[in-house]
XYZ file of C-alpha atoms in Angstrom:
633
model
C -43.285 193.089 98.322
C -42.159 190.541 95.845
C -38.447 189.764 95.914
C -36.655 188.423 93.019
C -35.410 184.714 93.400
C -31.897 185.994 92.714
C -31.000 189.150 94.495
C -29.308 191.344 92.021
C -28.570 195.082 92.122
C -27.000 196.973 89.385
C -25.480 200.094 90.609
C -24.161 202.873 88.172
C -20.862 203.943 89.404
C -20.029 206.302 86.491
C -20.120 209.225 88.896
C -17.818 207.489 91.247
C -15.332 206.861 88.562
C -15.340 210.562 87.679
C -14.043 211.221 91.183
C -10.738 209.326 90.479
C -7.601 211.455 90.702
C -6.495 213.117 87.462
C -2.964 211.773 87.593
C -3.613 208.008 86.998
C -1.664 205.364 85.109
C -1.830 205.960 81.452
C -2.334 209.792 81.791
C 0.154 212.505 80.745
C 2.301 214.134 83.370
C 1.099 217.623 83.685
C 3.811 219.055 85.873
C 5.544 222.191 84.672
C 8.999 221.113 83.425
C 9.990 224.703 82.460
C 13.330 225.053 80.694
C 14.439 221.601 81.908
C 12.671 219.975 78.967
C 14.889 219.693 75.925
C 13.079 218.784 72.856
C 16.088 217.767 70.920
C 17.616 215.682 73.616
C 17.672 211.883 72.959
C 18.226 209.635 76.009
C 19.430 206.083 75.228
C 17.997 203.311 77.275
C 20.333 201.002 79.125
C 17.718 198.142 78.922
C 17.642 195.841 75.717
C 14.847 195.733 73.228
C 12.026 193.496 74.508
C 12.586 194.581 78.175
C 9.476 196.021 79.763
C 11.615 198.518 81.570
C 12.813 199.987 78.324
C 9.144 200.727 77.269
C 8.351 202.314 80.682
C 11.576 204.365 80.481
C 10.683 205.640 77.005
C 7.088 206.469 77.996
C 8.509 208.598 80.959
C 10.870 210.372 78.662
C 7.779 211.381 76.555
C 6.112 212.529 79.691
C 3.474 209.881 79.694
C 2.853 207.702 82.756
C 2.240 204.056 82.279
C 2.369 200.827 84.293
C 3.013 197.260 83.506
C -0.158 195.145 83.291
C 0.070 192.520 86.009
C -2.932 190.243 85.383
C -1.445 188.158 82.628
C -2.300 184.678 81.253
C 0.485 182.162 80.557
C 1.210 180.883 83.966
C 0.741 177.294 85.064
C -2.253 176.286 87.097
C -2.958 173.469 89.468
C -6.583 172.610 88.769
C -7.000 170.358 91.870
C -5.912 172.952 94.368
C -6.714 176.109 92.317
C -3.245 177.423 92.857
C -1.256 179.390 90.376
C 2.194 178.004 89.308
C 5.308 179.450 87.713
C 5.469 181.059 84.245
C 5.084 178.744 81.343
C 5.288 181.125 78.328
C 7.917 183.790 77.648
C 6.883 187.468 77.249
C 8.537 189.999 75.100
C 7.882 193.722 75.119
C 9.682 194.694 71.908
C 6.559 196.405 70.456
C 5.747 198.396 73.639
C 2.013 197.629 73.121
C -0.596 199.045 75.522
C -4.208 198.408 76.467
C -6.651 200.302 74.308
C -7.108 202.918 76.968
C -3.339 203.491 77.176
C -3.066 202.821 80.843
C -1.032 199.676 81.009
C 1.903 198.062 79.132
C 1.220 194.770 77.470
C 3.523 191.901 76.201
C 3.558 191.361 72.479
C 1.476 188.135 72.502
C -1.175 189.345 74.944
C -4.440 191.208 73.926
C -6.925 192.898 76.181
C -10.460 193.907 75.643
C -11.615 196.766 78.109
C -15.032 196.165 79.693
C -16.816 199.499 79.029
C -19.715 198.795 81.356
C -19.607 200.495 84.661
C -22.160 198.352 86.325
C -21.262 196.739 89.723
C -23.074 193.381 90.266
C -24.114 192.278 93.722
C -25.599 188.796 94.263
C -25.999 186.086 96.843
C -25.969 182.298 96.444
C -27.222 179.501 98.746
C -24.978 176.455 98.835
C -26.763 173.626 100.529
C -24.403 170.816 99.554
C -20.716 170.716 98.351
C -21.556 169.928 94.731
C -23.195 173.308 94.365
C -19.914 175.088 95.257
C -18.007 177.142 92.622
C -14.757 178.935 93.121
C -14.912 182.870 93.299
C -11.838 183.298 91.053
C -11.586 179.976 89.050
C -15.106 178.927 87.991
C -14.512 178.740 84.276
C -11.283 176.681 84.313
C -12.790 174.282 86.897
C -15.809 173.617 84.698
C -14.279 173.687 81.284
C -10.777 172.169 81.769
C -11.189 170.058 84.731
C -11.745 166.325 85.367
C -15.533 166.252 85.000
C -18.081 163.651 84.218
C -21.663 162.890 85.273
C -20.408 160.816 88.263
C -17.651 162.923 89.662
C -16.087 166.379 89.548
C -12.831 167.047 91.498
C -11.647 170.253 89.872
C -10.800 172.606 92.624
C -11.988 170.192 95.416
C -8.543 170.221 97.033
C -8.385 174.047 97.243
C -8.285 175.714 100.709
C -11.444 177.610 99.760
C -13.446 174.357 99.241
C -11.950 172.312 102.021
C -12.580 175.109 104.632
C -16.136 175.364 103.496
C -16.811 171.599 103.515
C -15.333 170.984 106.888
C -17.434 173.744 108.461
C -20.657 172.397 106.695
C -20.066 168.919 108.041
C -18.874 169.690 111.548
C -21.332 172.500 112.311
C -24.231 171.185 110.253
C -24.639 174.340 108.247
C -25.464 175.703 104.751
C -23.460 178.428 103.030
C -24.680 181.806 101.887
C -22.182 183.611 99.848
C -22.529 187.258 98.891
C -20.345 188.866 96.195
C -19.734 192.178 94.565
C -17.766 191.960 91.355
C -16.253 194.521 89.159
C -14.643 193.357 85.922
C -12.405 195.871 84.020
C -10.499 193.842 81.346
C -10.818 190.541 79.425
C -7.137 189.387 78.759
C -6.257 186.673 76.127
C -3.066 184.950 75.314
C -2.249 184.622 71.553
C -1.681 181.092 70.049
C 1.837 179.855 69.635
C 3.275 182.160 72.204
C 7.003 181.103 72.874
C 7.559 178.870 75.781
C 9.536 179.990 78.843
C 13.069 178.666 78.564
C 12.873 176.883 81.884
C 9.662 175.071 80.849
C 10.990 174.400 77.472
C 14.109 172.863 78.876
C 12.224 170.549 81.204
C 10.029 169.432 78.181
C 13.232 168.524 76.152
C 14.486 166.496 79.065
C 11.333 164.383 78.859
C 11.668 164.174 75.121
C 15.367 163.081 75.360
C 14.376 160.297 77.824
C 11.827 159.026 75.387
C 14.218 159.172 72.527
C 16.698 156.907 74.354
C 13.782 154.651 75.397
C 14.315 155.344 79.177
C 10.611 155.143 80.009
C 11.179 155.297 83.764
C 13.092 158.495 83.563
C 10.609 160.035 81.138
C 7.815 159.327 83.378
C 9.513 160.674 86.504
C 10.494 163.894 84.672
C 7.034 164.335 83.357
C 5.656 164.005 86.878
C 8.103 166.615 88.107
C 6.942 168.908 85.268
C 3.331 168.661 86.441
C 4.377 169.168 90.116
C 6.246 172.364 89.197
C 4.215 173.863 86.433
C 0.752 172.570 87.215
C -1.927 170.723 85.272
C -2.992 173.538 82.915
C -1.793 176.821 81.339
C -3.817 179.893 81.733
C -5.071 181.152 78.340
C -7.477 183.961 79.261
C -8.264 186.004 82.366
C -10.965 188.371 83.581
C -9.241 191.196 85.448
C -11.035 193.250 88.099
C -11.875 193.326 91.768
C -14.312 191.499 94.058
C -15.391 191.222 97.615
C -17.200 188.203 99.051
C -18.764 187.319 102.350
C -19.200 183.676 103.211
C -21.747 182.889 105.966
C -22.555 179.590 107.640
C -26.097 179.380 108.780
C -27.650 176.504 110.768
C -29.028 173.952 108.448
C -32.109 173.228 110.587
C -33.158 176.912 110.621
C -32.669 177.191 106.898
C -34.963 174.201 106.269
C -37.770 175.737 108.418
C -37.463 178.904 106.472
C -36.923 177.419 102.947
C -39.911 179.287 101.543
C -38.365 182.587 102.492
C -35.084 181.799 100.724
C -35.259 185.152 98.703
C -35.615 187.228 101.848
C -32.786 185.392 103.551
C -30.465 186.033 100.506
C -31.377 189.776 100.569
C -30.486 189.864 104.291
C -27.073 188.322 103.474
C -26.413 191.194 101.053
C -27.593 193.793 103.639
C -25.334 192.287 106.253
C -22.390 192.964 104.018
C -23.169 196.318 102.505
C -25.402 197.759 105.246
C -27.510 199.412 102.508
C -24.820 202.167 102.370
C -25.027 202.072 98.571
C -25.852 205.720 97.434
C -28.449 208.257 98.071
C -30.376 207.127 94.968
C -30.532 203.441 95.980
C -32.970 202.089 98.478
C -34.618 198.711 99.244
C -37.623 198.229 101.395
C -39.140 195.057 102.740
C -41.726 194.484 105.359
C -39.843 191.543 106.641
C -36.475 193.181 106.471
C -36.059 193.659 110.244
C -37.123 190.257 111.380
C -35.159 188.233 108.788
C -32.104 190.577 109.403
C -32.003 189.714 113.193
C -32.939 186.109 112.453
C -30.087 185.846 109.867
C -27.577 187.213 112.200
C -28.607 184.981 115.217
C -28.363 181.835 113.011
C -24.969 182.549 111.641
C -22.208 180.314 113.063
C -19.345 181.851 111.171
C -18.733 184.636 108.780
C -15.663 185.567 106.590
C -15.142 188.586 104.335
C -12.476 188.132 101.677
C -11.340 190.827 99.111
C -9.815 190.021 95.730
C -7.962 192.993 94.492
C -9.178 196.500 95.172
C -8.916 198.208 98.502
C -8.604 196.547 101.827
C -11.975 195.767 103.531
C -12.633 197.991 106.397
C -15.752 196.777 108.419
C -16.335 200.115 110.189
C -18.248 202.506 108.092
C -17.788 200.430 104.966
C -19.743 201.657 101.796
C -19.800 199.970 98.422
C -19.176 203.441 96.778
C -15.820 203.739 98.565
C -14.861 200.303 97.619
C -15.881 200.800 93.921
C -13.914 204.119 93.797
C -10.612 202.147 94.581
C -11.429 198.852 93.048
C -10.104 199.995 89.585
C -6.655 200.735 90.933
C -5.641 197.139 91.998
C -6.803 194.439 89.603
C -6.610 190.706 89.995
C -7.811 187.647 88.155
C -11.538 187.104 88.903
C -11.979 184.257 86.478
C -9.785 182.373 84.203
C -9.805 179.704 81.429
C -7.044 177.404 80.288
C -5.879 174.269 78.489
C -4.226 171.051 79.778
C -0.470 171.349 79.814
C 0.018 168.783 77.015
C -1.749 171.229 74.504
C 1.490 173.194 74.415
C 3.417 170.290 73.155
C 3.316 170.981 69.339
C 5.663 170.769 66.457
C 5.859 174.620 66.313
C 6.798 174.821 70.038
C 9.497 172.070 70.000
C 10.838 171.520 66.391
C 13.906 169.695 67.689
C 12.061 166.524 68.585
C 12.008 163.608 66.220
C 9.184 161.345 65.278
C 8.783 157.826 66.636
C 6.092 155.095 66.523
C 5.313 152.690 69.234
C 2.900 149.784 68.726
C 1.968 147.012 71.153
C 0.475 144.045 69.455
C -2.013 141.424 70.536
C 0.025 138.724 72.103
C -2.444 135.984 70.940
C -2.441 136.944 67.292
C 0.827 138.820 66.989
C -0.796 141.547 65.156
C -3.271 144.468 65.550
C -6.277 142.133 65.498
C -8.619 139.955 67.642
C -8.770 136.134 67.479
C -11.471 134.445 65.449
C -14.842 134.755 67.211
C -13.833 137.936 69.038
C -14.667 141.565 68.192
C -12.489 144.636 69.076
C -14.184 147.071 71.466
C -12.572 150.573 71.374
C -12.168 152.144 74.883
C -9.909 155.047 74.158
C -8.994 157.187 71.233
C -6.812 160.278 71.555
C -5.216 162.263 68.817
C -3.939 165.715 67.855
C -3.142 165.967 64.146
C -2.616 168.921 61.829
C -1.646 169.591 58.288
C 0.594 172.537 57.680
C 4.026 173.960 57.222
C 6.564 172.802 59.678
C 9.131 175.281 58.348
C 9.183 177.782 55.455
C 11.281 175.392 53.162
C 8.976 172.330 52.866
C 5.826 171.093 51.448
C 2.717 170.531 53.406
C 3.167 167.736 55.957
C 0.767 165.899 58.107
C 1.830 166.432 61.765
C 0.387 163.993 64.272
C 1.555 164.967 67.754
C -0.076 161.977 69.492
C -2.344 159.348 68.206
C -3.601 156.568 70.601
C -6.261 153.887 70.128
C -6.836 151.237 72.709
C -9.166 148.137 72.247
C -10.225 145.131 74.117
C -11.654 142.027 72.555
C -14.837 140.241 73.395
C -16.782 137.248 72.106
C -19.143 138.935 69.597
C -21.729 136.236 68.948
C -23.699 135.295 72.062
C -25.386 132.430 70.225
C -22.101 130.599 69.879
C -20.140 129.164 72.624
C -16.451 130.175 72.658
C -14.080 127.334 73.243
C -12.821 127.168 76.756
C -9.129 127.318 75.663
C -9.462 130.622 73.943
C -8.908 134.092 75.490
C -7.188 135.163 78.659
C -7.948 135.032 82.374
C -8.219 138.317 84.257
C -5.977 138.751 87.326
C -6.743 142.282 88.339
C -4.840 145.556 87.389
C -2.700 148.153 89.003
C -0.920 151.498 88.454
C 2.223 153.001 89.792
C 0.201 154.508 92.747
C -2.622 151.934 93.327
C -1.969 148.302 94.060
C -3.664 145.310 92.518
C -6.550 144.238 94.692
C -5.844 140.640 93.907
C -2.194 140.645 95.136
C -2.211 143.681 97.455
C 0.860 144.997 95.614
C 1.617 146.558 92.240
C 2.107 143.322 90.649
C 0.346 140.400 88.867
C -0.640 137.093 90.417
C 1.620 134.046 89.729
C 1.365 132.745 86.107
C 0.044 136.225 85.013
C 1.741 138.953 82.958
C 0.854 142.634 82.397
C -0.312 144.447 79.400
C 0.106 148.210 79.681
C -2.920 150.416 78.666
C -3.440 153.989 77.825
C -1.527 157.128 76.854
C 0.777 157.088 79.934
C 0.951 153.310 79.795
C 0.684 153.326 83.635
C -2.288 150.939 83.799
C -1.140 147.332 83.838
C -3.831 144.707 83.140
C -2.904 141.232 84.316
C -3.824 138.387 82.012
C -2.951 134.750 81.730
C -3.305 132.149 79.003
C -2.640 129.326 81.443
C -6.239 128.212 82.163
C -5.024 125.617 84.665
C -2.408 127.266 86.914
C -3.726 130.774 86.367
C -7.146 129.946 87.605
C -6.242 130.388 91.290
C -5.429 134.033 90.736
C -8.247 134.794 88.337
C -11.283 137.125 88.947
C -14.638 136.846 87.065
C -14.522 139.697 84.526
C -17.208 141.301 82.653
C -15.900 144.056 80.376
C -14.612 147.610 80.468
C -16.587 150.902 80.595
C -14.898 154.041 79.410
C -15.730 157.639 78.632
C -15.907 156.690 74.964
C -17.835 153.427 74.931
C -20.104 151.536 77.100
C -20.053 147.793 78.005
C -21.459 145.435 75.320
C -21.614 142.605 77.877
C -24.251 144.528 79.811
C -26.945 144.049 77.188
C -28.355 140.758 75.753
C -28.569 139.575 72.132
C -26.368 140.732 69.304
C -24.231 143.255 71.024
C -22.333 144.432 67.919
C -25.331 145.657 66.046
C -25.436 148.806 68.107
C -22.825 151.611 68.341
C -20.377 151.719 71.089
C -21.784 155.054 72.461
C -25.185 153.331 72.679
C -23.960 150.529 74.948
C -24.871 151.042 78.677
C -22.475 152.561 80.998
C -22.948 149.795 83.491
C -22.016 146.148 84.301
C -24.065 143.012 83.855
C -26.212 141.947 86.716
C -24.181 140.456 89.525
C -21.143 142.400 88.720
C -19.872 145.727 90.161
C -17.876 148.611 88.577
C -14.510 149.670 89.811
C -12.266 152.595 88.718
C -9.212 151.416 86.758
C -7.637 154.824 85.934
C -8.211 158.221 84.595
C -6.042 158.819 81.443
C -6.062 162.310 79.882
C -9.478 163.071 81.461
C -10.893 159.836 80.278
C -12.213 157.594 83.050
C -11.709 153.802 82.474
C -13.808 151.404 84.663
C -13.888 147.706 84.720
C -16.481 145.055 85.838
C -15.827 142.159 88.137
C -18.071 139.846 90.162
C -19.595 141.746 93.040
C -17.411 141.416 96.293
C -14.470 139.867 94.366
C -12.401 142.947 95.059
C -12.686 145.782 97.541
C -10.804 149.026 98.148
C -10.950 152.771 98.784
C -13.341 154.612 96.570
C -11.598 157.955 96.771
C -7.833 157.871 97.157
C -6.014 160.696 98.873
C -4.542 163.440 96.822
C -0.907 162.803 95.769
C 1.273 165.389 94.190
C 3.753 164.430 91.570
C 6.171 162.848 91.207
C 4.655 159.489 92.046
C 7.768 157.501 91.310
C 11.225 157.536 92.801
C 13.974 159.356 90.880
C 15.741 156.941 88.495
C 19.507 156.722 88.433
C 21.081 159.389 86.372
C 18.321 162.003 86.861
C 19.424 165.424 88.067
C 16.900 167.991 89.105
C 17.117 171.131 91.115
C 17.212 170.026 94.804
C 15.100 173.047 95.728
C 12.337 171.710 93.479
C 12.590 168.113 94.811
C 12.745 169.001 98.453
C 9.432 170.862 98.478
C 7.382 167.865 97.709
C 5.101 166.581 100.463
C 5.635 163.359 102.159
C 3.216 160.889 100.812
C 1.962 157.589 102.260
C 0.846 155.024 99.725
C -2.494 153.602 100.467
C -3.183 150.465 98.466
C -6.301 148.737 97.835
C -7.095 145.616 99.895
C -7.170 142.229 98.180
C -10.536 140.784 97.042
C -12.175 138.394 99.435
C -12.690 135.723 96.743
C -11.035 135.064 93.419
C -13.143 133.590 90.622
C -11.952 131.269 87.915
C -12.701 130.153 84.446
C -13.873 133.417 82.768
C -11.315 133.500 80.055
C -13.937 132.614 77.516
C -15.579 135.886 77.894
C -12.473 138.046 78.234
C -10.634 137.774 74.972
C -7.611 139.874 75.184
C -6.611 143.446 75.951
C -5.290 144.730 72.635
C -3.366 147.908 72.607
C -2.891 149.929 69.430
C -0.672 152.752 70.795
C 0.849 154.987 68.164
C 2.870 157.925 69.581
C 4.130 160.441 67.304
C 6.545 162.614 69.104
C 7.074 166.040 67.779
C 8.246 166.206 64.176
C 11.472 168.090 63.853
C 11.348 169.430 60.276
C 9.894 168.150 57.004
C 12.403 166.596 54.667
C 12.322 166.488 50.984
C 14.243 163.215 50.934
C 12.522 159.983 52.169
C 13.157 159.394 55.907
C 14.917 156.206 56.888
C 13.678 154.198 59.749
C 15.129 151.510 61.961
C 13.322 149.002 63.971
C 14.129 147.411 67.398
C 12.360 145.264 69.822
C 11.950 145.959 73.537
C 13.786 143.544 75.688
C 11.770 141.054 77.834
C 12.240 141.944 81.437
C 12.504 139.256 84.168
C 9.237 137.749 85.074
C 7.598 139.093 81.899
C 5.683 137.121 79.388
C 7.461 134.607 77.039
C 8.588 135.639 73.457
C 5.595 136.680 71.437
C 3.638 138.112 74.403
C 3.316 141.916 74.500
C 5.808 142.425 71.588
C 6.499 146.116 70.777
C 7.697 147.745 67.659
C 9.489 150.984 67.819
C 10.487 153.114 64.809
C 12.524 156.236 65.232
C 13.254 158.947 62.647
C 16.979 159.076 61.993
């Protein structure tokens, strides 16, 4: 008998649902109230308008039973650990809205689409390596809103579900067969521009206030606390339902020997969970059923059954019909999608914040340009702009929440020799959590100074114009590679005739690629001479905040104390430091224009004031790394 490559059974459970008790959520109360019911009596609720309890009380007064819908979007989400966080948006129940079937009470800014299908899907998946793993309840947000590229995907890879599976696969040399039964009841969506929760909004304003007074250290620390406490994403839609999953670990050697019978093995996995007690009208026959059933059970090293919503799993006399009958009564999130946390930072959400502009100029030219003989290469461009009404009493205004463009400069004509006294030497780079491989600490070599790169300005690129004394700390450099553009130094000939997205995502021959940082889901790599620098490829997971609390910062001690102890692991210094490559590395030119949230449009012309950032001790001399800040008064 031919068995389908994907074992899938669709079981009609309409007859099962008909057996549900008559008195369910959203159904009229049919008890005889006799003379106790007073049609003219008006009961005043003690709860304010907008409180969910007021709606429930009013529905009870009208002899209609209703429950509050629990599977709501709008919470924070840690996309590394697949853990829900605290509430980010505020819900109001002033309209007393319900689901279309009248069973559940909904907030004013949440809509649901009931899934009319009564099919229950059963299927089995074979996971032979960790890259094939997907979360049972968070697949969409891990794929769509995570940190993914063609080289690495870490979304959900620090979750307990993944780490437990991976450790067993490695230690026991097994593969995973996961069998699931899923029943989706509602699709739930959060409406745009839902008001922020007061707690989350207050923390955002603290970050904005630190930016306003140019206290970058405090702003960064507060922002990291925000991510720690509220997560990396906000949930915007949810699939509500119930599921049951069995995760079996089978010996890898046995699975390889029987790889041609994969379909029968997957069928055996489903039978081991549901025992074929589906219904009188459902049957499945296979000549090899008995042999593979016994072989499957004998090669299984571990087995775990997990339920998500629905009734508690009872291994004795378990039937899928009984599970489906009660699955509709206890719904949970079976899948969810979301946006990065910064998507919520808009002018409509925070109208109090003023606009500001920050630019870092090219120290060699004193402007937003490259020296003669060099061409700018864009490595990052981020922006969210809109044109609309900021308030009801102003004209159309362009609103740019954030606009960032970052360039580096390279010699553009390979036929010409760039003078040896042009450009900068490269002395490594570092962030607040990863040390410079050249120095072994978060600092630049002697006679070097740092240029800050990216949206967070956490990446510090060490450069030096002193070709004599800086040569001892220099490393042979061969370009940047980002998610936006490739490396023009990796191809011969006239590099600038092709577009940036056509340049290869690699280093020139003899050079190796290293990770510099990941900034707003954009990975930035750099090329140095092979074996010039060494370090850990995958750093350990660190939860924010990553910096110590600055003086004057006050945060709830309960929130601070639950952070995990972290040990900083830095990269080891490079074995050899190169010299004399400043002719190929022009400069790292930053064009960072940050528009913080615009308060309100003004009919009169805004006035601006300018100020220059002070030069810190050990920083570059005047003219290097100059910054211009303009603030709306």
